[in-house]
CSV table of C-alpha atoms in Angstrom, one decimal:
chain,number,residue,atom,x,y,z
A,46,UNK,CA,0.2,0.1,0.0
A,47,UNK,CA,1.8,3.4,-1.0
A,48,UNK,CA,2.3,5.7,2.0
A,49,UNK,CA,-0.5,8.3,1.1
A,50,UNK,CA,-3.1,5.7,0.6
A,51,UNK,CA,-1.9,4.5,3.9
A,52,UNK,CA,-2.1,7.6,5.8
A,53,UNK,CA,-5.8,8.3,3.9
A,54,UNK,CA,-6.8,4.8,5.2
A,55,UNK,CA,-5.6,5.4,8.7
A,56,UNK,CA,-7.8,8.5,8.7
A,57,UNK,CA,-10.8,6.4,7.3
A,58,UNK,CA,-10.3,4.0,10.5
A,59,UNK,CA,-10.0,6.5,13.2
A,60,UNK,CA,-13.0,8.4,11.8
A,61,UNK,CA,-15.6,6.6,10.0
A,62,UNK,CA,-17.9,5.5,12.9
A,63,UNK,CA,-18.1,9.2,14.0
A,64,UNK,CA,-18.2,10.6,10.4
A,65,UNK,CA,-20.6,7.2,9.1
A,66,UNK,CA,-23.0,7.9,12.7
A,67,UNK,CA,-23.0,11.8,11.5
A,68,UNK,CA,-24.5,10.9,7.7
A,69,UNK,CA,-26.7,8.5,9.1
A,70,UNK,CA,-28.5,10.8,11.7
A,71,UNK,CA,-28.4,13.2,8.6
A,72,UNK,CA,-30.0,11.0,5.9
A,73,UNK,CA,-31.5,8.2,7.7
A,74,UNK,CA,-30.2,6.4,4.9
A,75,UNK,CA,-27.8,3.9,4.6
A,76,UNK,CA,-26.8,3.6,1.0
A,77,UNK,CA,-26.7,7.3,0.8
A,78,UNK,CA,-24.9,7.9,3.6
A,79,UNK,CA,-22.2,5.2,2.4
A,80,UNK,CA,-22.0,6.9,-0.7
A,81,UNK,CA,-21.3,10.1,0.7
A,82,UNK,CA,-18.9,8.9,3.0
A,83,UNK,CA,-16.8,7.9,-0.1
A,84,UNK,CA,-17.3,10.9,-1.7
A,85,UNK,CA,-16.3,12.9,1.7
A,86,UNK,CA,-13.0,10.5,1.6
A,87,UNK,CA,-12.4,11.3,-2.2
A,88,UNK,CA,-12.3,14.6,-1.4
A,89,UNK,CA,-10.0,14.5,1.4
A,90,UNK,CA,-7.9,12.9,-1.1
A,91,UNK,CA,-8.1,15.3,-3.7
A,92,UNK,CA,-8.0,18.7,-1.1
A,93,UNK,CA,-5.6,17.5,1.8
A,94,UNK,CA,-3.8,20.2,0.5
A,95,UNK,CA,-5.9,22.9,1.6
A,96,UNK,CA,-5.9,21.5,4.8
A,97,UNK,CA,-4.6,24.1,7.3
A,98,UNK,CA,-4.0,23.4,10.6
A,99,UNK,CA,-3.7,27.3,12.0
A,100,UNK,CA,-7.6,27.6,10.9
A,101,UNK,CA,-8.8,24.2,12.9
A,102,UNK,CA,-8.0,20.9,13.5
A,103,UNK,CA,-8.5,17.8,11.3
A,104,UNK,CA,-11.7,16.9,13.4
A,105,UNK,CA,-13.1,19.9,12.4
A,106,UNK,CA,-12.5,20.1,8.9
A,107,UNK,CA,-13.3,16.6,8.1
A,108,UNK,CA,-16.6,16.9,9.9
A,109,UNK,CA,-18.0,20.1,8.9
A,110,UNK,CA,-16.7,18.6,4.9
A,111,UNK,CA,-18.7,15.5,6.2
A,112,UNK,CA,-22.1,17.6,7.3
A,113,UNK,CA,-22.1,20.0,4.6
A,114,UNK,CA,-21.8,16.8,1.8
A,115,UNK,CA,-24.7,15.4,3.9
A,116,UNK,CA,-26.5,17.5,4.4
A,117,UNK,CA,-26.1,18.8,0.5
A,118,UNK,CA,-27.3,15.4,-0.1
A,119,UNK,CA,-30.2,15.7,2.2
A,120,UNK,CA,-31.4,18.4,-0.1
A,121,UNK,CA,-31.0,17.1,-3.3
A,122,UNK,CA,-32.8,13.9,-2.5
A,123,UNK,CA,-35.9,16.0,-0.4
A,124,UNK,CA,-35.9,18.0,-3.9
A,125,UNK,CA,-36.3,15.0,-5.8
A,126,UNK,CA,-38.9,13.6,-3.0
A,127,UNK,CA,-36.7,10.5,-3.1
A,128,UNK,CA,-36.4,9.8,0.4
A,129,UNK,CA,-38.8,9.8,3.2
A,130,UNK,CA,-37.0,11.8,5.9
A,131,UNK,CA,-39.1,10.4,8.5
A,132,UNK,CA,-38.5,7.3,8.2
A,133,UNK,CA,-37.4,4.8,10.5
A,134,UNK,CA,-33.9,5.2,11.5
A,135,UNK,CA,-31.6,2.7,10.4
A,136,UNK,CA,-30.0,1.5,13.4
A,137,UNK,CA,-29.7,-1.9,12.5
A,138,UNK,CA,-26.2,-2.1,12.6
A,139,UNK,CA,-24.4,-1.0,15.8
A,140,UNK,CA,-21.3,0.0,15.9
A,141,UNK,CA,-18.6,-2.6,16.8
A,142,UNK,CA,-16.5,-3.5,19.9
A,143,UNK,CA,-13.4,-2.4,18.2
A,144,UNK,CA,-14.9,0.6,16.6
A,145,UNK,CA,-16.4,1.8,19.8
A,146,UNK,CA,-12.6,1.3,21.5
A,147,UNK,CA,-11.6,3.4,18.3
A,148,UNK,CA,-14.0,5.8,19.2
A,149,UNK,CA,-13.4,8.4,21.6
A,150,UNK,CA,-16.3,7.5,23.5
A,151,UNK,CA,-15.3,10.3,26.4
A,152,UNK,CA,-15.3,12.8,24.1
A,153,UNK,CA,-19.0,12.1,22.9
A,154,UNK,CA,-20.0,11.3,26.7
A,155,UNK,CA,-18.8,15.0,26.9
A,156,UNK,CA,-20.8,16.8,24.1
A,157,UNK,CA,-24.3,14.4,25.4
A,158,UNK,CA,-23.9,15.5,29.0
A,159,UNK,CA,-23.3,19.0,27.5
A,160,UNK,CA,-26.3,18.9,25.0
A,161,UNK,CA,-28.7,17.3,28.4
A,162,UNK,CA,-27.7,20.3,30.0
A,163,UNK,CA,-28.9,22.9,27.3
A,164,UNK,CA,-33.0,23.3,27.9
A,165,UNK,CA,-35.3,22.0,25.1
A,166,UNK,CA,-36.2,25.5,23.6
A,167,UNK,CA,-32.3,26.1,23.3
A,168,UNK,CA,-31.4,22.2,22.0
A,169,UNK,CA,-34.1,22.1,19.2
A,170,UNK,CA,-32.9,24.8,17.2
A,171,UNK,CA,-29.4,23.7,17.4
A,172,UNK,CA,-30.5,20.1,16.4
A,173,UNK,CA,-32.7,21.1,13.7
A,174,UNK,CA,-29.6,23.7,11.9
A,175,UNK,CA,-27.1,20.9,12.3
A,176,UNK,CA,-29.0,17.6,11.5
A,177,UNK,CA,-31.6,18.9,8.8
A,178,UNK,CA,-29.7,21.9,7.4
A,179,UNK,CA,-32.9,24.3,8.3
A,180,UNK,CA,-32.2,28.0,8.4
A,181,UNK,CA,-33.2,30.2,11.4
A,182,UNK,CA,-36.3,31.2,9.4
A,183,UNK,CA,-37.1,27.4,8.2
A,184,UNK,CA,-36.8,27.0,12.4
A,185,UNK,CA,-39.0,29.3,13.5
A,186,UNK,CA,-41.4,28.3,10.8
A,187,UNK,CA,-41.2,24.3,11.9
A,188,UNK,CA,-41.4,25.8,15.6
A,189,UNK,CA,-43.7,28.2,15.1
A,190,UNK,CA,-41.4,30.4,17.0
A,191,UNK,CA,-40.8,34.2,16.3
A,192,UNK,CA,-37.8,34.3,14.3
A,193,UNK,CA,-36.4,36.8,16.8
A,194,UNK,CA,-37.0,34.1,19.2
A,195,UNK,CA,-35.1,31.8,17.8
A,196,UNK,CA,-32.1,34.0,16.6
A,197,UNK,CA,-31.7,34.3,20.8
A,198,UNK,CA,-31.9,31.0,21.8
A,199,UNK,CA,-29.8,29.5,19.2
A,200,UNK,CA,-27.2,32.1,19.8
A,201,UNK,CA,-28.0,31.3,23.5
A,202,UNK,CA,-27.4,27.9,23.2
A,203,UNK,CA,-24.2,28.0,21.3
A,204,UNK,CA,-22.9,29.9,23.7
A,205,UNK,CA,-23.9,27.4,26.7
A,206,UNK,CA,-22.3,24.4,24.3
A,207,UNK,CA,-18.9,26.5,24.3
A,208,UNK,CA,-19.0,27.2,28.0
A,209,UNK,CA,-19.7,23.8,28.8
A,210,UNK,CA,-17.3,22.1,26.8
A,211,UNK,CA,-14.6,25.1,27.4
A,212,UNK,CA,-11.6,23.4,29.3
A,213,UNK,CA,-12.2,19.9,27.9
A,214,UNK,CA,-11.4,21.7,24.4
A,215,UNK,CA,-8.1,19.7,24.1
A,216,UNK,CA,-9.7,16.6,24.1
A,217,UNK,CA,-11.3,17.1,21.0
A,218,UNK,CA,-8.4,17.4,19.2
A,219,UNK,CA,-8.1,14.2,18.3
B,73,UNK,CA,-25.1,46.5,11.3
B,74,UNK,CA,-22.2,47.4,13.6
B,75,UNK,CA,-19.3,44.9,14.5
B,76,UNK,CA,-21.2,43.9,17.5
B,77,UNK,CA,-24.3,42.8,15.8
B,78,UNK,CA,-22.2,40.6,13.1
B,79,UNK,CA,-20.3,39.2,16.1
B,80,UNK,CA,-23.8,37.7,17.7
B,81,UNK,CA,-24.4,36.2,14.1
B,82,UNK,CA,-21.1,34.1,14.0
B,83,UNK,CA,-22.8,31.1,15.9
B,84,UNK,CA,-25.4,30.7,13.8
B,85,UNK,CA,-23.0,31.4,10.6
B,86,UNK,CA,-21.1,28.0,12.1
B,87,UNK,CA,-24.3,25.7,12.0
B,88,UNK,CA,-24.7,27.3,8.3
B,89,UNK,CA,-28.0,28.3,9.8
B,90,UNK,CA,-28.4,31.9,8.5
B,91,UNK,CA,-30.8,33.1,5.9
B,92,UNK,CA,-29.2,34.2,2.6
B,93,UNK,CA,-29.7,37.8,3.6
B,94,UNK,CA,-27.7,37.7,7.1
B,95,UNK,CA,-25.3,35.3,5.6
B,96,UNK,CA,-24.5,37.9,3.1
B,97,UNK,CA,-23.9,40.7,5.1
B,98,UNK,CA,-22.1,38.9,7.4
B,99,UNK,CA,-19.6,37.3,4.3
B,100,UNK,CA,-18.8,41.1,3.6
B,101,UNK,CA,-18.1,41.8,7.3
B,102,UNK,CA,-16.2,38.8,7.4
B,103,UNK,CA,-13.8,40.3,4.2
B,104,UNK,CA,-12.7,43.4,6.6
B,105,UNK,CA,-12.5,41.9,10.2
B,106,UNK,CA,-9.8,39.4,11.1
B,107,UNK,CA,-11.4,39.3,14.8
B,108,UNK,CA,-14.6,37.9,13.7
B,109,UNK,CA,-13.0,35.7,11.4
B,110,UNK,CA,-11.0,34.4,14.3
B,111,UNK,CA,-14.4,33.7,16.0
B,112,UNK,CA,-15.7,32.0,13.2
B,113,UNK,CA,-12.8,29.1,13.3
B,114,UNK,CA,-13.8,29.2,17.4
B,115,UNK,CA,-17.8,28.8,16.9
B,116,UNK,CA,-17.2,25.9,13.8
B,117,UNK,CA,-15.2,23.9,16.3
B,118,UNK,CA,-18.1,24.2,18.8
B,119,UNK,CA,-20.5,23.7,15.9
B,120,UNK,CA,-19.0,20.5,14.9
B,121,UNK,CA,-18.7,18.8,18.2
B,122,UNK,CA,-22.3,18.5,18.1
B,123,UNK,CA,-21.4,15.7,15.5
B,124,UNK,CA,-20.6,13.5,18.4
B,125,UNK,CA,-24.3,14.4,19.5
B,126,UNK,CA,-25.0,11.5,16.7
B,127,UNK,CA,-24.9,7.8,17.4
B,128,UNK,CA,-21.5,6.4,16.1
B,129,UNK,CA,-22.3,3.7,13.5
B,130,UNK,CA,-20.4,1.2,11.3
B,131,UNK,CA,-20.1,1.7,7.8
B,132,UNK,CA,-20.1,-1.3,5.6
B,133,UNK,CA,-16.9,-3.1,5.1
B,134,UNK,CA,-16.9,-2.2,1.1
B,135,UNK,CA,-16.7,1.9,1.5
B,136,UNK,CA,-13.2,1.3,2.6
B,137,UNK,CA,-12.4,-0.4,-0.3
B,138,UNK,CA,-14.4,2.0,-2.5
B,139,UNK,CA,-12.5,4.9,-1.3
B,140,UNK,CA,-9.4,2.8,-1.7
B,141,UNK,CA,-9.7,1.9,-5.4
B,142,UNK,CA,-11.3,5.4,-6.1
B,143,UNK,CA,-8.4,6.7,-4.8
B,144,UNK,CA,-5.7,4.5,-6.6
B,145,UNK,CA,-7.8,5.3,-10.0
B,146,UNK,CA,-6.8,8.7,-9.4
B,147,UNK,CA,-3.5,11.2,-10.1
B,148,UNK,CA,-0.6,10.5,-7.2
B,149,UNK,CA,-1.4,12.8,-4.4
B,150,UNK,CA,0.2,14.7,-1.6
B,151,UNK,CA,-2.8,13.8,0.9
B,152,UNK,CA,-0.8,12.0,3.2
B,153,UNK,CA,2.0,14.2,2.5
B,154,UNK,CA,0.0,17.8,3.1
B,155,UNK,CA,-1.9,16.2,6.1
B,156,UNK,CA,1.0,15.0,7.8
B,157,UNK,CA,3.4,18.0,7.1
B,158,UNK,CA,0.8,20.5,7.4
B,159,UNK,CA,-0.9,19.6,10.8
B,160,UNK,CA,2.2,17.5,12.4
B,161,UNK,CA,1.5,14.4,13.0
B,162,UNK,CA,2.3,14.1,16.6
B,163,UNK,CA,-0.2,16.7,17.4
B,164,UNK,CA,-2.7,16.0,15.3
B,165,UNK,CA,-2.3,12.2,16.6
B,166,UNK,CA,-2.2,11.2,12.8
B,167,UNK,CA,0.3,8.3,12.6
B,168,UNK,CA,1.2,8.6,9.0
B,169,UNK,CA,3.9,6.4,7.8
B,170,UNK,CA,7.0,9.4,7.0
B,171,UNK,CA,8.0,9.9,3.4
B,172,UNK,CA,11.4,9.0,2.6
B,173,UNK,CA,14.6,10.8,2.6
B,174,UNK,CA,15.3,12.5,-0.8
B,175,UNK,CA,19.1,11.6,-2.0
B,176,UNK,CA,21.2,14.4,0.0
B,177,UNK,CA,23.7,15.4,-2.7
B,178,UNK,CA,22.9,13.9,-6.1
B,179,UNK,CA,25.3,14.7,-8.5
B,180,UNK,CA,28.3,13.4,-6.0
B,181,UNK,CA,26.6,9.9,-6.6
B,182,UNK,CA,26.5,10.1,-10.6
B,183,UNK,CA,30.0,9.5,-11.0
B,184,UNK,CA,29.2,7.8,-14.0
B,185,UNK,CA,28.3,8.3,-17.4
B,186,UNK,CA,25.9,5.1,-17.4
B,187,UNK,CA,25.1,6.9,-14.4
B,188,UNK,CA,23.7,9.8,-16.0
B,189,UNK,CA,22.3,7.6,-19.0
B,190,UNK,CA,20.1,5.5,-16.5
B,191,UNK,CA,18.7,8.9,-15.1
B,192,UNK,CA,18.1,10.4,-18.7
B,193,UNK,CA,16.2,7.1,-19.3
B,194,UNK,CA,14.5,7.1,-16.1
B,195,UNK,CA,13.5,10.9,-16.6
B,196,UNK,CA,12.0,9.6,-20.1
B,197,UNK,CA,10.2,7.1,-18.6
B,198,UNK,CA,8.5,9.5,-16.3
B,199,UNK,CA,7.9,11.7,-19.3
B,200,UNK,CA,6.1,9.1,-20.7
B,201,UNK,CA,4.1,7.8,-17.7
B,202,UNK,CA,3.1,12.0,-17.5
B,203,UNK,CA,2.0,12.0,-21.1
B,204,UNK,CA,0.0,8.7,-20.8
B,205,UNK,CA,-1.7,9.6,-17.4
B,206,UNK,CA,-2.7,12.7,-18.7
B,207,UNK,CA,-4.3,11.4,-22.0
B,208,UNK,CA,-6.1,8.6,-19.6
B,209,UNK,CA,-7.5,11.3,-17.4
B,210,UNK,CA,-8.8,13.2,-20.6
B,211,UNK,CA,-10.5,10.4,-21.6
B,212,UNK,CA,-11.8,9.4,-18.4
B,213,UNK,CA,-13.2,13.2,-18.5
B,214,UNK,CA,-15.0,12.7,-22.2
B,215,UNK,CA,-16.3,9.7,-20.9
B,216,UNK,CA,-17.7,11.3,-18.0
B,217,UNK,CA,-19.2,14.2,-19.7
B,218,UNK,CA,-20.3,11.6,-22.5
B,219,UNK,CA,-21.6,9.4,-19.7
B,220,UNK,CA,-24.1,12.4,-18.0
B,221,UNK,CA,-24.8,14.1,-22.0
B,222,UNK,CA,-26.7,10.4,-22.2
B,223,UNK,CA,-28.5,10.7,-19.0
B,224,UNK,CA,-32.4,11.3,-19.6
B,225,UNK,CA,-32.9,15.2,-18.9
B,226,UNK,CA,-29.0,15.9,-19.4
B,227,UNK,CA,-29.0,19.5,-20.1
B,228,UNK,CA,-26.0,21.7,-21.2
B,229,UNK,CA,-25.5,25.5,-20.4
B,230,UNK,CA,-22.3,27.5,-21.9
B,231,UNK,CA,-20.2,30.0,-19.5
B,232,UNK,CA,-18.6,32.9,-21.5
B,233,UNK,CA,-15.6,34.8,-20.8
B,234,UNK,CA,-15.2,38.2,-18.9
B,235,UNK,CA,-13.1,41.0,-19.5
B,236,UNK,CA,-10.8,39.4,-16.9
B,237,UNK,CA,-10.1,36.3,-19.6
B,238,UNK,CA,-11.9,36.9,-22.8
B,239,UNK,CA,-10.8,33.6,-24.4
B,240,UNK,CA,-11.8,31.5,-22.0
B,241,UNK,CA,-15.1,29.5,-22.1
B,242,UNK,CA,-16.9,26.5,-20.4
B,243,UNK,CA,-19.6,24.0,-20.6
B,244,UNK,CA,-21.5,22.8,-17.9
B,245,UNK,CA,-23.0,19.5,-18.0
B,246,UNK,CA,-25.9,17.7,-15.6
B,247,UNK,CA,-28.8,15.3,-15.7
B,248,UNK,CA,-32.0,15.2,-13.7
B,249,UNK,CA,-30.1,13.2,-10.9
B,250,UNK,CA,-27.7,16.4,-10.3
B,251,UNK,CA,-24.7,15.0,-11.3
B,252,UNK,CA,-22.5,17.7,-13.0
B,253,UNK,CA,-19.6,18.4,-14.8
B,254,UNK,CA,-17.7,21.9,-15.6
B,255,UNK,CA,-15.2,21.8,-18.4
B,256,UNK,CA,-13.5,25.0,-18.8
B,257,UNK,CA,-10.6,26.0,-21.2
B,258,UNK,CA,-8.7,29.2,-21.5
B,259,UNK,CA,-8.2,30.4,-18.3
B,260,UNK,CA,-5.1,31.8,-17.0
B,261,UNK,CA,-3.2,29.6,-14.6
B,262,UNK,CA,-3.9,31.1,-11.2
B,263,UNK,CA,-1.4,32.2,-9.1
B,264,UNK,CA,0.2,30.3,-6.1
B,265,UNK,CA,-2.6,30.0,-3.3
B,266,UNK,CA,-5.5,31.2,-5.6
B,267,UNK,CA,-8.1,28.8,-7.4
B,268,UNK,CA,-11.1,29.2,-9.5
B,269,UNK,CA,-14.4,28.8,-7.9
B,270,UNK,CA,-18.0,28.0,-9.0
B,271,UNK,CA,-21.0,30.1,-7.7
B,272,UNK,CA,-24.8,29.9,-8.0
B,273,UNK,CA,-26.6,33.3,-8.5
B,274,UNK,CA,-29.7,33.7,-8.1
B,275,UNK,CA,-32.0,37.1,-8.2
B,276,UNK,CA,-32.0,38.6,-4.7
B,277,UNK,CA,-29.9,36.1,-2.8
B,278,UNK,CA,-26.5,36.5,-2.0
B,279,UNK,CA,-24.4,33.9,-4.4
B,280,UNK,CA,-24.2,30.5,-2.9
B,281,UNK,CA,-20.5,29.0,-3.3
B,282,UNK,CA,-19.5,25.8,-5.1
B,283,UNK,CA,-16.2,23.7,-5.3
B,284,UNK,CA,-12.9,25.0,-6.4
B,285,UNK,CA,-10.6,23.8,-9.4
B,286,UNK,CA,-7.1,24.6,-10.5
B,287,UNK,CA,-6.4,24.4,-14.3
B,288,UNK,CA,-3.4,22.6,-16.1
B,289,UNK,CA,-0.7,24.4,-18.1
B,290,UNK,CA,-2.8,24.5,-21.2
B,291,UNK,CA,-5.3,26.6,-19.3
B,292,UNK,CA,-7.7,23.4,-19.1
B,293,UNK,CA,-9.9,23.1,-15.3
B,294,UNK,CA,-12.8,20.7,-14.6
B,295,UNK,CA,-15.1,20.3,-12.0
B,296,UNK,CA,-17.7,17.8,-10.5
B,297,UNK,CA,-20.5,18.9,-8.6
B,298,UNK,CA,-24.1,18.0,-7.8
B,299,UNK,CA,-26.2,20.7,-8.6
B,300,UNK,CA,-30.2,21.1,-7.6
B,301,UNK,CA,-32.9,21.1,-9.9
B,302,UNK,CA,-33.7,24.8,-8.6
B,303,UNK,CA,-30.3,26.0,-9.5
B,304,UNK,CA,-30.2,24.1,-12.7
B,305,UNK,CA,-33.6,26.2,-13.8
B,306,UNK,CA,-32.3,29.3,-12.1
B,307,UNK,CA,-29.2,29.8,-11.3
B,308,UNK,CA,-26.7,31.9,-13.5
B,309,UNK,CA,-23.1,30.1,-12.7
B,310,UNK,CA,-20.2,32.0,-12.7
B,311,UNK,CA,-16.3,31.8,-11.9
B,312,UNK,CA,-14.1,33.9,-10.0
B,313,UNK,CA,-10.7,33.5,-8.9
B,314,UNK,CA,-10.3,32.9,-5.1
B,315,UNK,CA,-7.8,32.0,-2.3
B,316,UNK,CA,-7.5,28.0,-2.7
B,317,UNK,CA,-9.9,26.1,-1.0
B,318,UNK,CA,-12.6,28.6,-1.4
B,319,UNK,CA,-14.5,31.4,0.2
B,320,UNK,CA,-18.5,31.4,1.3
B,321,UNK,CA,-18.7,34.6,-0.2
B,322,UNK,CA,-17.4,35.7,-3.8
B,323,UNK,CA,-14.1,38.3,-3.0
B,324,UNK,CA,-12.1,37.9,-6.7
B,325,UNK,CA,-13.2,39.1,-10.2
B,326,UNK,CA,-15.7,36.8,-12.4
B,327,UNK,CA,-13.6,35.1,-14.9
B,328,UNK,CA,-16.8,32.8,-16.9
B,329,UNK,CA,-20.4,33.3,-16.0
B,330,UNK,CA,-23.9,32.0,-18.0
B,331,UNK,CA,-26.7,33.8,-19.0
B,332,UNK,CA,-30.2,32.5,-17.2
């Protein structure tokens, strides 16, 4: 195996369960999620030179790229009305023991704990934005809340999330 | 709006949740405010942590194989090198296999004419491989173009060079599944640290960014994209010169654009 290829393979092995979990949460469709995951790593291969460690960690870079591709695919699929997004979540294949070991469960615990501490009125707008790709106006319409209220709740929720993760941030370097 | 108003918009920007008008206004501000640009990077890290709120799941083993097969069919990349050099394998936690050392003094080690001849032959071989690879790449592009054009509902849009590049032109082909390919020619080679970027421009909305591409020495470049139906119908496509990797709001001159 070529050396560059080995580096990419290792990157994949390290992050696949996180990124695939993210894509499954966005797309709720295993086939589409695997297709996007494949696209993401091909994009990583083509655009690795664009990665700038001064602007963020590899984790942030990868997750941002994956989420963006996932939301793009979600919109394409929704536009074509090809998937029923509200369909049952495909959780038939739980993460393997080995993958669990590889996955930094500690960091996940910190995030889920932080999210659990957010009031639902702040957490829902964040979830709708991050996993469903909705804009603030769309979230306001979805929740039946005034736009200004949604903006305030999102900002407050993000600030609280950052505060709860502050000091633990070093462990998110992966 | 003032600086503080823009600063308050950044958390939502990191979630890409701003409405188009707010996003456009913030991007204009970001172009001139280093403090807010730093804030963006911090809030993006916070937003990325939300990914850990999703349940980790195992993709099928075939995905890994498909990715590795996919990269083998592409040009040799500096992917591993770039990642390891730029982030530092220790700092990032990557355990990237190091590249071998380069010869320290090549000419001292080439003491004989035979060695020089071998080097010339080797160089010729490399040139031959590169030429073959370029031909193969062009064939792949043409094949892909034909595939998209022969798909049901395939369409073609032409982009014309602006005063920045009067001799440039491009064709964008896309099919009903959203698969699209842009092939450009006659573009000047981007300067170091710059790339061309695609934009989707709709009336009364901020331009939305597409992917970036570079060109070869002959001024040819190509880009694969996915294009929503709404963009196929209503968007003007434009190509600008931007910092490598792309930006969220256009900052450079337009080199190519389509008509509606």
